[in-house]
């Protein structure tokens, strides 16, 4: 069971891992999405509306559905990361990682000694992964820094050199903002496109998986350019789009 919930195993098996993103606090939605065949479901604690109590219920529902449960943390905070992992997350996505030093903190937060500095007390994780969770947790837990700024792109090689960074995840809207562009999943501006190309090229050179926050509309373009971990759906977008389509269908 534990190995099937390894994000890296999913990527190795399927070559491309596709995920859904949860901004709302509904465990039933997270669980339903998990059963649909997505490789991972990420609960967003940075910009989402969930409390920790909501998060624990959502992680349980994701486990039940079979997808890999990830959490985007509010910051590179070792205490928060440890708490989310103890609740049963299989990986933490850390926002705004701009340097090698910050990437090292991500790894330390997600792994037990000697690889990291995570504190022992995985109550929820032991329920989901088994009583021997400690024995293999360092092999299935992913520390995933987000590349979201021009500074991070400039420092990409030093970030990717950190032992324990197997995946990075691009936040396109913040990346666009850092280049003076409007926030969006995609932008034709040459500086934005060059940044994405550089990230993929350097990931390939370092043997690190390039991931990106995306959408179903942009996903194939990202896959063709070399990204292998993609979020393609959100509860927020699907709710808005579904309600909008229904309303517009009856408007004259």
mmCIF file of C-alpha atoms in Angstrom:
data_model
loop_
_atom_site.group_PDB
_atom_site.id
_atom_site.type_symbol
_atom_site.label_atom_id
_atom_site.label_comp_id
_atom_site.label_asym_id
_atom_site.label_seq_id
_atom_site.Cartn_x
_atom_site.Cartn_y
_atom_site.Cartn_z
ATOM 1 C CA UNK A 1 0.000 0.000 0.000
ATOM 2 C CA UNK A 2 2.726 2.459 0.931
ATOM 3 C CA UNK A 3 4.582 2.099 -2.360
ATOM 4 C CA UNK A 4 1.439 2.595 -4.417
ATOM 5 C CA UNK A 5 1.042 5.984 -2.749
ATOM 6 C CA UNK A 6 4.527 7.136 -3.744
ATOM 7 C CA UNK A 7 4.353 10.064 -6.154
ATOM 8 C CA UNK A 8 7.672 9.112 -7.721
ATOM 9 C CA UNK A 9 6.385 5.588 -8.353
ATOM 10 C CA UNK A 10 3.344 7.008 -10.121
ATOM 11 C CA UNK A 11 5.571 9.154 -12.330
ATOM 12 C CA UNK A 12 7.926 6.267 -13.088
ATOM 13 C CA UNK A 13 5.046 3.928 -13.930
ATOM 14 C CA UNK A 14 2.907 6.318 -15.978
ATOM 15 C CA UNK A 15 5.643 8.690 -17.234
ATOM 16 C CA UNK A 16 3.194 11.566 -16.701
ATOM 17 C CA UNK A 17 1.359 12.167 -13.409
ATOM 18 C CA UNK A 18 -1.873 14.191 -13.544
ATOM 19 C CA UNK A 19 -3.487 15.787 -10.533
ATOM 20 C CA UNK A 20 -6.395 17.827 -9.226
ATOM 21 C CA UNK A 21 -6.209 20.863 -6.949
ATOM 22 C CA UNK A 22 -8.500 21.530 -3.989
ATOM 23 C CA UNK A 23 -9.147 25.124 -2.906
ATOM 24 C CA UNK A 24 -12.444 24.364 -1.165
ATOM 25 C CA UNK A 25 -12.901 22.446 2.068
ATOM 26 C CA UNK A 26 -15.107 19.610 0.895
ATOM 27 C CA UNK A 27 -13.773 16.158 1.743
ATOM 28 C CA UNK A 28 -16.477 14.499 -0.339
ATOM 29 C CA UNK A 29 -15.246 16.355 -3.428
ATOM 30 C CA UNK A 30 -11.609 15.474 -2.720
ATOM 31 C CA UNK A 31 -12.534 11.824 -2.231
ATOM 32 C CA UNK A 32 -14.704 11.679 -5.336
ATOM 33 C CA UNK A 33 -11.965 13.237 -7.459
ATOM 34 C CA UNK A 34 -9.424 10.811 -6.004
ATOM 35 C CA UNK A 35 -11.510 7.884 -7.252
ATOM 36 C CA UNK A 36 -11.665 9.187 -10.821
ATOM 37 C CA UNK A 37 -8.129 8.138 -11.708
ATOM 38 C CA UNK A 38 -6.023 11.209 -10.969
ATOM 39 C CA UNK A 39 -2.522 10.321 -9.817
ATOM 40 C CA UNK A 40 -2.542 12.940 -7.068
ATOM 41 C CA UNK A 41 -4.887 15.351 -5.351
ATOM 42 C CA UNK A 42 -3.379 18.435 -3.723
ATOM 43 C CA UNK A 43 -5.027 20.319 -0.871
ATOM 44 C CA UNK A 44 -4.021 23.976 -1.031
ATOM 45 C CA UNK A 45 -3.354 25.348 2.448
ATOM 46 C CA UNK A 46 -1.701 28.476 1.062
ATOM 47 C CA UNK A 47 -4.578 29.963 -0.921
ATOM 48 C CA UNK A 48 -7.396 27.533 -0.118
ATOM 49 C CA UNK A 49 -10.209 27.855 2.411
ATOM 50 C CA UNK A 50 -9.476 24.770 4.513
ATOM 51 C CA UNK A 51 -8.850 24.549 8.233
ATOM 52 C CA UNK A 52 -6.569 21.846 9.609
ATOM 53 C CA UNK A 53 -9.665 19.877 10.605
ATOM 54 C CA UNK A 54 -10.902 20.104 7.008
ATOM 55 C CA UNK A 55 -7.490 19.014 5.784
ATOM 56 C CA UNK A 56 -7.412 15.857 7.887
ATOM 57 C CA UNK A 57 -10.806 14.800 6.521
ATOM 58 C CA UNK A 58 -9.743 15.567 2.957
ATOM 59 C CA UNK A 59 -6.510 13.586 3.273
ATOM 60 C CA UNK A 60 -8.478 10.601 4.548
ATOM 61 C CA UNK A 61 -10.879 10.845 1.623
ATOM 62 C CA UNK A 62 -8.013 11.102 -0.870
ATOM 63 C CA UNK A 63 -6.348 8.020 0.607
ATOM 64 C CA UNK A 64 -9.641 6.142 0.350
ATOM 65 C CA UNK A 65 -9.976 7.101 -3.309
ATOM 66 C CA UNK A 66 -6.496 5.885 -4.212
ATOM 67 C CA UNK A 67 -4.724 9.049 -5.351
ATOM 68 C CA UNK A 68 -1.521 10.364 -3.765
ATOM 69 C CA UNK A 69 -2.402 13.068 -1.207
ATOM 70 C CA UNK A 70 -0.260 16.203 -1.456
ATOM 71 C CA UNK A 71 -0.480 19.460 0.464
ATOM 72 C CA UNK A 72 0.692 22.896 -0.603
ATOM 73 C CA UNK A 73 1.951 24.499 2.560
ATOM 74 C CA UNK A 74 1.650 28.159 3.416
ATOM 75 C CA UNK A 75 5.423 28.625 3.470
ATOM 76 C CA UNK A 76 8.754 26.845 3.944
ATOM 77 C CA UNK A 77 7.834 26.146 7.547
ATOM 78 C CA UNK A 78 9.198 22.922 9.028
ATOM 79 C CA UNK A 79 6.510 22.747 11.710
ATOM 80 C CA UNK A 80 3.626 23.059 9.274
ATOM 81 C CA UNK A 81 5.167 20.559 6.856
ATOM 82 C CA UNK A 82 5.650 18.026 9.622
ATOM 83 C CA UNK A 83 2.077 18.434 10.789
ATOM 84 C CA UNK A 84 0.679 17.895 7.297
ATOM 85 C CA UNK A 85 2.848 14.815 6.769
ATOM 86 C CA UNK A 86 1.837 13.456 10.160
ATOM 87 C CA UNK A 87 -1.784 13.870 9.056
ATOM 88 C CA UNK A 88 -1.131 11.556 6.098
ATOM 89 C CA UNK A 89 0.177 13.656 3.206
ATOM 90 C CA UNK A 90 2.703 11.896 0.963
ATOM 91 C CA UNK A 91 4.416 15.100 -0.093
ATOM 92 C CA UNK A 92 4.562 18.820 0.540
ATOM 93 C CA UNK A 93 4.628 21.530 -2.121
ATOM 94 C CA UNK A 94 6.492 24.566 -0.771
ATOM 95 C CA UNK A 95 5.713 27.985 -2.293
ATOM 96 C CA UNK A 96 8.221 30.662 -3.293
ATOM 97 C CA UNK A 97 11.448 28.691 -3.018
ATOM 98 C CA UNK A 98 14.134 30.944 -4.431
ATOM 99 C CA UNK A 99 17.437 29.539 -3.223
ATOM 100 C CA UNK A 100 19.448 26.443 -2.435
ATOM 101 C CA UNK A 101 19.166 27.220 1.271
ATOM 102 C CA UNK A 102 15.364 27.289 1.115
ATOM 103 C CA UNK A 103 15.321 24.042 -0.872
ATOM 104 C CA UNK A 104 17.449 22.422 1.825
ATOM 105 C CA UNK A 105 14.879 23.466 4.434
ATOM 106 C CA UNK A 106 12.164 21.762 2.360
ATOM 107 C CA UNK A 107 14.068 18.478 2.397
ATOM 108 C CA UNK A 108 14.879 18.728 6.090
ATOM 109 C CA UNK A 109 11.218 19.373 6.903
ATOM 110 C CA UNK A 110 9.992 16.306 5.019
ATOM 111 C CA UNK A 111 12.471 13.640 6.086
ATOM 112 C CA UNK A 112 13.522 11.981 9.301
ATOM 113 C CA UNK A 113 17.186 11.956 10.374
ATOM 114 C CA UNK A 114 19.778 11.439 9.097
ATOM 115 C CA UNK A 115 18.402 12.879 5.847
ATOM 116 C CA UNK A 116 16.330 15.583 7.488
ATOM 117 C CA UNK A 117 15.034 17.024 10.736
ATOM 118 C CA UNK A 118 11.404 15.891 10.818
ATOM 119 C CA UNK A 119 10.105 15.125 14.293
ATOM 120 C CA UNK A 120 8.669 11.693 15.051
ATOM 121 C CA UNK A 121 4.931 11.484 15.721
ATOM 122 C CA UNK A 122 3.161 10.410 12.532
ATOM 123 C CA UNK A 123 -0.214 9.556 14.059
ATOM 124 C CA UNK A 124 -2.409 9.935 10.992
ATOM 125 C CA UNK A 125 0.245 8.748 8.544
ATOM 126 C CA UNK A 126 0.676 5.502 10.472
ATOM 127 C CA UNK A 127 -3.052 4.839 10.166
ATOM 128 C CA UNK A 128 -2.956 5.233 6.391
ATOM 129 C CA UNK A 129 0.477 3.819 5.538
ATOM 130 C CA UNK A 130 0.852 1.222 8.287
ATOM 131 C CA UNK A 131 2.600 0.858 11.618
ATOM 132 C CA UNK A 132 5.975 0.489 9.890
ATOM 133 C CA UNK A 133 5.608 3.941 8.283
ATOM 134 C CA UNK A 134 8.817 5.242 9.835
ATOM 135 C CA UNK A 135 10.845 2.504 8.151
ATOM 136 C CA UNK A 136 10.039 3.670 4.604
ATOM 137 C CA UNK A 137 8.690 7.209 4.962
ATOM 138 C CA UNK A 138 11.870 8.856 3.681
ATOM 139 C CA UNK A 139 11.575 6.855 0.445
ATOM 140 C CA UNK A 140 7.973 7.825 -0.348
ATOM 141 C CA UNK A 141 7.785 11.409 0.932
ATOM 142 C CA UNK A 142 8.398 14.168 -1.614
ATOM 143 C CA UNK A 143 9.711 17.623 -0.798
ATOM 144 C CA UNK A 144 8.577 19.718 -3.756
ATOM 145 C CA UNK A 145 9.809 23.334 -4.044
ATOM 146 C CA UNK A 146 7.800 25.701 -6.201
ATOM 147 C CA UNK A 147 9.657 27.698 -8.836
ATOM 148 C CA UNK A 148 7.656 30.922 -8.999
ATOM 149 C CA UNK A 149 10.038 33.827 -9.506
ATOM 150 C CA UNK A 150 12.754 35.152 -11.787
ATOM 151 C CA UNK A 151 15.150 34.693 -8.866
ATOM 152 C CA UNK A 152 14.284 31.006 -8.614
ATOM 153 C CA UNK A 153 14.846 30.539 -12.354
ATOM 154 C CA UNK A 154 18.234 32.227 -12.052
ATOM 155 C CA UNK A 155 19.102 29.917 -9.132
ATOM 156 C CA UNK A 156 17.553 26.793 -10.636
ATOM 157 C CA UNK A 157 20.781 24.789 -10.840
ATOM 158 C CA UNK A 158 21.652 25.296 -7.181
ATOM 159 C CA UNK A 159 18.087 24.375 -6.159
ATOM 160 C CA UNK A 160 18.154 21.204 -8.242
ATOM 161 C CA UNK A 161 21.524 20.190 -6.790
ATOM 162 C CA UNK A 162 20.026 19.735 -3.318
ATOM 163 C CA UNK A 163 19.977 16.077 -2.321
ATOM 164 C CA UNK A 164 16.365 15.044 -1.770
ATOM 165 C CA UNK A 165 14.812 17.342 -4.383
ATOM 166 C CA UNK A 166 13.323 14.886 -6.884
ATOM 167 C CA UNK A 167 10.504 17.105 -8.162
ATOM 168 C CA UNK A 168 9.977 20.839 -8.609
ATOM 169 C CA UNK A 169 6.680 22.520 -9.381
ATOM 170 C CA UNK A 170 6.231 25.715 -11.388
ATOM 171 C CA UNK A 171 3.660 28.296 -10.309
ATOM 172 C CA UNK A 172 2.991 30.052 -13.636
ATOM 173 C CA UNK A 173 0.961 33.008 -12.378
ATOM 174 C CA UNK A 174 3.533 34.167 -9.840
ATOM 175 C CA UNK A 175 6.291 33.414 -12.334
ATOM 176 C CA UNK A 176 4.586 35.663 -14.873
ATOM 177 C CA UNK A 177 4.179 38.428 -12.299
ATOM 178 C CA UNK A 178 7.884 38.294 -11.470
ATOM 179 C CA UNK A 179 8.629 39.030 -15.137
ATOM 180 C CA UNK A 180 6.261 42.005 -15.137
ATOM 181 C CA UNK A 181 3.447 40.138 -16.889
ATOM 182 C CA UNK A 182 -0.184 39.503 -16.045
ATOM 183 C CA UNK A 183 -0.883 36.396 -13.922
ATOM 184 C CA UNK A 184 -1.927 33.451 -16.076
ATOM 185 C CA UNK A 185 -1.331 29.748 -16.659
ATOM 186 C CA UNK A 186 0.309 30.706 -19.936
ATOM 187 C CA UNK A 187 1.752 33.788 -21.555
ATOM 188 C CA UNK A 188 3.222 34.214 -25.046
ATOM 189 C CA UNK A 189 5.872 36.637 -23.812
ATOM 190 C CA UNK A 190 9.346 35.344 -24.758
ATOM 191 C CA UNK A 191 10.713 35.838 -21.244
ATOM 192 C CA UNK A 192 8.021 33.634 -19.739
ATOM 193 C CA UNK A 193 8.417 30.918 -22.355
ATOM 194 C CA UNK A 194 12.199 31.017 -21.998
ATOM 195 C CA UNK A 195 11.870 30.582 -18.226
ATOM 196 C CA UNK A 196 9.739 27.458 -18.665
ATOM 197 C CA UNK A 197 12.180 26.058 -21.209
ATOM 198 C CA UNK A 198 15.127 26.683 -18.896
ATOM 199 C CA UNK A 199 13.393 24.971 -15.975
ATOM 200 C CA UNK A 200 12.676 21.829 -17.998
ATOM 201 C CA UNK A 201 16.166 21.749 -19.504
ATOM 202 C CA UNK A 202 17.869 22.076 -16.134
ATOM 203 C CA UNK A 203 15.547 19.504 -14.543
ATOM 204 C CA UNK A 204 16.459 17.033 -17.255
ATOM 205 C CA UNK A 205 20.145 17.745 -16.733
ATOM 206 C CA UNK A 206 19.852 17.078 -12.993
ATOM 207 C CA UNK A 207 17.499 14.098 -13.242
ATOM 208 C CA UNK A 208 14.670 15.967 -11.487
ATOM 209 C CA UNK A 209 11.009 15.794 -12.508
ATOM 210 C CA UNK A 210 9.618 19.086 -13.821
ATOM 211 C CA UNK A 211 6.090 19.785 -12.590
ATOM 212 C CA UNK A 212 3.706 22.650 -13.247
ATOM 213 C CA UNK A 213 0.350 24.035 -12.154
ATOM 214 C CA UNK A 214 -1.689 23.849 -15.343
ATOM 215 C CA UNK A 215 -5.140 23.297 -16.807
ATOM 216 C CA UNK A 216 -6.684 20.808 -19.186
ATOM 217 C CA UNK A 217 -6.485 23.425 -21.939
ATOM 218 C CA UNK A 218 -2.734 23.981 -21.570
ATOM 219 C CA UNK A 219 -1.673 20.542 -20.335
ATOM 220 C CA UNK A 220 -0.737 18.950 -23.664
ATOM 221 C CA UNK A 221 1.480 21.905 -24.503
ATOM 222 C CA UNK A 222 3.230 21.481 -21.165
ATOM 223 C CA UNK A 223 3.624 17.727 -21.647
ATOM 224 C CA UNK A 224 5.074 18.267 -25.120
ATOM 225 C CA UNK A 225 7.606 20.699 -23.650
ATOM 226 C CA UNK A 226 8.802 18.156 -21.093
ATOM 227 C CA UNK A 227 6.762 18.608 -17.918
ATOM 228 C CA UNK A 228 5.886 15.274 -16.291
ATOM 229 C CA UNK A 229 3.836 16.282 -13.232
ATOM 230 C CA UNK A 230 0.802 18.456 -13.917
ATOM 231 C CA UNK A 231 -2.225 19.617 -12.015
ATOM 232 C CA UNK A 232 -4.963 19.979 -14.624
ATOM 233 C CA UNK A 233 -8.184 20.591 -12.676
ATOM 234 C CA UNK A 234 -9.397 22.570 -9.674
ATOM 235 C CA UNK A 235 -12.582 22.335 -7.662
ATOM 236 C CA UNK A 236 -12.933 26.123 -7.946
ATOM 237 C CA UNK A 237 -12.708 26.301 -11.748
ATOM 238 C CA UNK A 238 -14.988 23.324 -12.281
ATOM 239 C CA UNK A 239 -17.632 24.714 -9.948
ATOM 240 C CA UNK A 240 -17.613 28.115 -11.644
ATOM 241 C CA UNK A 241 -17.523 26.674 -15.148
ATOM 242 C CA UNK A 242 -20.318 24.205 -14.462
ATOM 243 C CA UNK A 243 -22.657 26.752 -12.910
ATOM 244 C CA UNK A 244 -21.870 29.264 -15.658
ATOM 245 C CA UNK A 245 -22.625 26.805 -18.462
ATOM 246 C CA UNK A 246 -25.960 25.880 -16.906
ATOM 247 C CA UNK A 247 -26.993 29.510 -16.456
ATOM 248 C CA UNK A 248 -25.904 30.620 -19.906
ATOM 249 C CA UNK A 249 -27.746 27.706 -21.520
ATOM 250 C CA UNK A 250 -31.087 29.201 -20.458
ATOM 251 C CA UNK A 251 -30.328 32.875 -20.988
ATOM 252 C CA UNK A 252 -31.812 34.506 -24.027
#
